[in-house]
XYZ file of N, CA and C in Angstrom:
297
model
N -6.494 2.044 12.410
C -5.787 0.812 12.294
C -4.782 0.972 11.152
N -3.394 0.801 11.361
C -2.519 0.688 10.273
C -1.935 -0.913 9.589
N -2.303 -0.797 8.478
C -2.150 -1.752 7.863
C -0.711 -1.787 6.913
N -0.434 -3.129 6.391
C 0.199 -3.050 5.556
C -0.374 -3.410 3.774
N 0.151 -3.119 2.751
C -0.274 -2.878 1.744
C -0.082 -4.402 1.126
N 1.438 -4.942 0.785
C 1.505 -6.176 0.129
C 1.825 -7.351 0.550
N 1.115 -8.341 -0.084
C 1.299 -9.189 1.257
C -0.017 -9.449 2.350
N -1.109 -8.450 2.311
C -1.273 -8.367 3.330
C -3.031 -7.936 3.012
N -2.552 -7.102 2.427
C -4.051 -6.607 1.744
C -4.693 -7.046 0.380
N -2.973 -6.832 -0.404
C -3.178 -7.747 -1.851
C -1.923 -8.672 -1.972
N -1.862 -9.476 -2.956
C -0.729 -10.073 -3.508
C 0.295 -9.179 -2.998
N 1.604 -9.981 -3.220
C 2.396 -9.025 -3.247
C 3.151 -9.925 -4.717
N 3.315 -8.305 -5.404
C 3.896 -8.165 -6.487
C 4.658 -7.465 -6.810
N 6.446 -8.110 -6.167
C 7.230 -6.914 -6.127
C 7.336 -5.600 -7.198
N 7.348 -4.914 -6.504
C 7.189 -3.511 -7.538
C 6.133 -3.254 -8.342
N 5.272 -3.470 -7.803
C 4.336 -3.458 -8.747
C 3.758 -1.982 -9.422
N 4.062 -1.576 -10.800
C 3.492 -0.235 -10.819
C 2.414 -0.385 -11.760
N 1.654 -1.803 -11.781
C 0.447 -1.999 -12.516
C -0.738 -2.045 -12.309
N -1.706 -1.236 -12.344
C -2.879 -1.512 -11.639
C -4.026 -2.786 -12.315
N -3.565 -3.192 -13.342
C -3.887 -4.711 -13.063
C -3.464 -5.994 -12.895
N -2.140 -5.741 -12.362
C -1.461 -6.735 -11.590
C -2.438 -6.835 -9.741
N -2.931 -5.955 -9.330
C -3.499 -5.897 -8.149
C -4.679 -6.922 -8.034
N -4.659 -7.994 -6.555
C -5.214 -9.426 -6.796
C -5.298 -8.881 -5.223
N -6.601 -8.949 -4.537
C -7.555 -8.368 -3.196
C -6.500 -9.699 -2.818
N -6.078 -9.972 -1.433
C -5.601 -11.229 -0.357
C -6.893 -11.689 -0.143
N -7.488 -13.202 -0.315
C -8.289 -13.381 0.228
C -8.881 -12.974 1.338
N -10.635 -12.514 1.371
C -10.871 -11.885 3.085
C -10.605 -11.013 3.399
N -9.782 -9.889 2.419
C -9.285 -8.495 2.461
C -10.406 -7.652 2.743
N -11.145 -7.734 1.767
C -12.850 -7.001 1.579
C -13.531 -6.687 2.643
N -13.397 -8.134 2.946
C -14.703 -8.627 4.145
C -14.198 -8.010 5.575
N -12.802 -8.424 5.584
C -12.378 -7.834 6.950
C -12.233 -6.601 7.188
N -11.818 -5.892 6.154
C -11.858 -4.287 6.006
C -13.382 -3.739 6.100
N -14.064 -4.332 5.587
C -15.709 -3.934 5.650
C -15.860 -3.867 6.883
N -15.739 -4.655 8.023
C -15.888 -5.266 9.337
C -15.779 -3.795 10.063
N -14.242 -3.954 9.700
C -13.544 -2.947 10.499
C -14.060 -1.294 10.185
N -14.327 -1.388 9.339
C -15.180 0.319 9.086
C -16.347 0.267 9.650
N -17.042 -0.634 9.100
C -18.434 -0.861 10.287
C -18.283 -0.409 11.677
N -17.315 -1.054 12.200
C -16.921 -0.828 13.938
C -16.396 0.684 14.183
N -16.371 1.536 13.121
C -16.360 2.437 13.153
C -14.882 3.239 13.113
N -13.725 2.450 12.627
C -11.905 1.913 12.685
C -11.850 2.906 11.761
N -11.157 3.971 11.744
C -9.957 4.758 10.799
C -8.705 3.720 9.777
N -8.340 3.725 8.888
C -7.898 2.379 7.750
C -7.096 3.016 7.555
N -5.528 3.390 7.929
C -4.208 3.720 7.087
C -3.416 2.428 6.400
N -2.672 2.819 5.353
C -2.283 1.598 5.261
C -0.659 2.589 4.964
N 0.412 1.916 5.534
C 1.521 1.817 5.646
C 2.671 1.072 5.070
N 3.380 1.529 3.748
C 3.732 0.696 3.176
C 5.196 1.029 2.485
N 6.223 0.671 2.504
C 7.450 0.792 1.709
C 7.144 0.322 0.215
N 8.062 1.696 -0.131
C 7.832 1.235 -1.608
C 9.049 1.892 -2.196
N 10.166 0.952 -2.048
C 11.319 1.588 -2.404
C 11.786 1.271 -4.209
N 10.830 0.259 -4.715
C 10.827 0.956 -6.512
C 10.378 2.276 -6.773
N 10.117 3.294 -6.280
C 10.143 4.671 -6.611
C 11.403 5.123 -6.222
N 12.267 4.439 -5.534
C 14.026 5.669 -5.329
C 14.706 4.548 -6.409
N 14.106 3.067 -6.893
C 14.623 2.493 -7.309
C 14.561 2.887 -8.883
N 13.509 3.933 -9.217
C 12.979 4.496 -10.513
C 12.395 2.912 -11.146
N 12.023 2.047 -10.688
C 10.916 0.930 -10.922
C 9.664 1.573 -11.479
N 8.724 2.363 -10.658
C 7.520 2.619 -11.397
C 7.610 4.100 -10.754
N 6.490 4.943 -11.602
C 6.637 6.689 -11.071
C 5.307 6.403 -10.053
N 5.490 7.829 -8.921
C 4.610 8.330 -8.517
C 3.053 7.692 -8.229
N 3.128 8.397 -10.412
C 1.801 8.205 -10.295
C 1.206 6.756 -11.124
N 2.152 5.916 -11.121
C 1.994 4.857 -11.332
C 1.601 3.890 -10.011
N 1.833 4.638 -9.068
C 1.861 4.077 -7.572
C 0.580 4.683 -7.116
N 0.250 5.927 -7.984
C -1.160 6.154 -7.181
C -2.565 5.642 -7.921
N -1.990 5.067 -8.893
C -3.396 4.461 -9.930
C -3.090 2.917 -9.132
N -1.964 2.238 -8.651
C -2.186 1.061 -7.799
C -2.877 1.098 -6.739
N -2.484 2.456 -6.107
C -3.448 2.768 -4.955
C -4.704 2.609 -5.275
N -5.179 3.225 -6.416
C -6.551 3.615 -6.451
C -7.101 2.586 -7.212
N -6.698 1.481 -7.800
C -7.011 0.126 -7.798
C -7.311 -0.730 -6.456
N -6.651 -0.387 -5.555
C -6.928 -1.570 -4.256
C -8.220 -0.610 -3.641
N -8.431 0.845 -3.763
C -9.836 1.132 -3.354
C -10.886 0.979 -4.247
N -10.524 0.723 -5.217
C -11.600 0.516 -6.221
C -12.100 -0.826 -5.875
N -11.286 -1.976 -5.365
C -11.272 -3.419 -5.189
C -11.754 -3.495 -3.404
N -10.857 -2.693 -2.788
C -11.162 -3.034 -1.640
C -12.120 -1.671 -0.181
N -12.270 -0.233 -1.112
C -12.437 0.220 -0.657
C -11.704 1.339 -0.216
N -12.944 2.353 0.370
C -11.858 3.516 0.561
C -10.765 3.502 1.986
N -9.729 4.216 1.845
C -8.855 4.360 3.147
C -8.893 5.505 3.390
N -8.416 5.907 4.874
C -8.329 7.351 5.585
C -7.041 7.870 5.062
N -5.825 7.048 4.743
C -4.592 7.607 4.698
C -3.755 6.830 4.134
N -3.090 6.789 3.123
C -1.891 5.978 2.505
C -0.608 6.604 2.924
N 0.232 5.944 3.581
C 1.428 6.903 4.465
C 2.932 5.429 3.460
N 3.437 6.257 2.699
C 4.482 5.623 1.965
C 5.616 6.003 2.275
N 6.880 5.270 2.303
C 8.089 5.393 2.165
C 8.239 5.314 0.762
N 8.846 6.268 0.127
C 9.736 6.268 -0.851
C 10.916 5.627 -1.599
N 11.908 5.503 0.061
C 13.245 5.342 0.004
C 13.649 3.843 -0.588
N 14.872 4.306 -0.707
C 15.706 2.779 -1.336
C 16.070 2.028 0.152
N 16.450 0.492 0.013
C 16.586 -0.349 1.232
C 18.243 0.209 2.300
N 18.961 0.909 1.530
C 20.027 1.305 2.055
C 19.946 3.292 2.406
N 18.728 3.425 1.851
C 18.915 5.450 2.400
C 18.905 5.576 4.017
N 18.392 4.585 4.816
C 18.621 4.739 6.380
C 17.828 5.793 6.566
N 16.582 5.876 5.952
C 15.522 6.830 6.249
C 14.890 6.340 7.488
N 14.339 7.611 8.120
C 13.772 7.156 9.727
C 12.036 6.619 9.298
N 11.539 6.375 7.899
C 10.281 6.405 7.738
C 10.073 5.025 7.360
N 11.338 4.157 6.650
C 11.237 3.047 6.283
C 10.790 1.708 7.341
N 9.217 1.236 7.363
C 9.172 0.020 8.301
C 10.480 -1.154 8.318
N 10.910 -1.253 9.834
C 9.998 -1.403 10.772
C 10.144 -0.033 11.745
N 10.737 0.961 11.478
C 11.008 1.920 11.797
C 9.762 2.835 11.897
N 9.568 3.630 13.161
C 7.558 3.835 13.334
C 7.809 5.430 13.056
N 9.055 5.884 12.031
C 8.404 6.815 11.209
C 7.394 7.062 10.725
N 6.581 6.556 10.012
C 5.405 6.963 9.439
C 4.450 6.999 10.454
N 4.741 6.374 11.427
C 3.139 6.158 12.397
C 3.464 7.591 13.241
């Protein structure tokens, strides 16, 4: 199942390169629990164009990551866009690059 990251799973907090700015979406937990139970593969799919924007680094993006599994659990795959809103990358949603 591919998900999206903000908004959706947690707050969304544009740009966020803080890992305690990260706030679970209500029901995030529970429904993700569900869905692993049933035995569901969990990507989550997400633009994150404050990294071409030099907003937050890398690995400021991967300690957010590893805040929403710490909060919500583990995932099979984090599949990110990088790019800025104008690079016309083929990976940027809604574009099914990444998938």
């Amino acid at each position: 199942m591919l998900l999206d990251r903000d908004g959706t799973l947690v707050e969304d907090v544009p740009y966020n390169g803080d890992p305690e700015k990260v706030r679970p979406v209500p029901g995030a937990r529970a429904a993700l629990d569900a869905l692993r139970a049933a035995g569901l593969r969990l990507a989550v799919v997400t633009n994150q164009s404050g990294l071409a924007k030099g907003l937050f680094t890398e690995a400021q993006m991967r300690a957010v990551h590893a805040r929403i599994e710490e909060l919500l659990g583990p995932f099979d795959a984090w599949l990110v866009c990088p790019h800025d809103d104008a690079d016309g990358c083929r990976c940027r949603k809604p574009a099914p690059g990444m998938v």
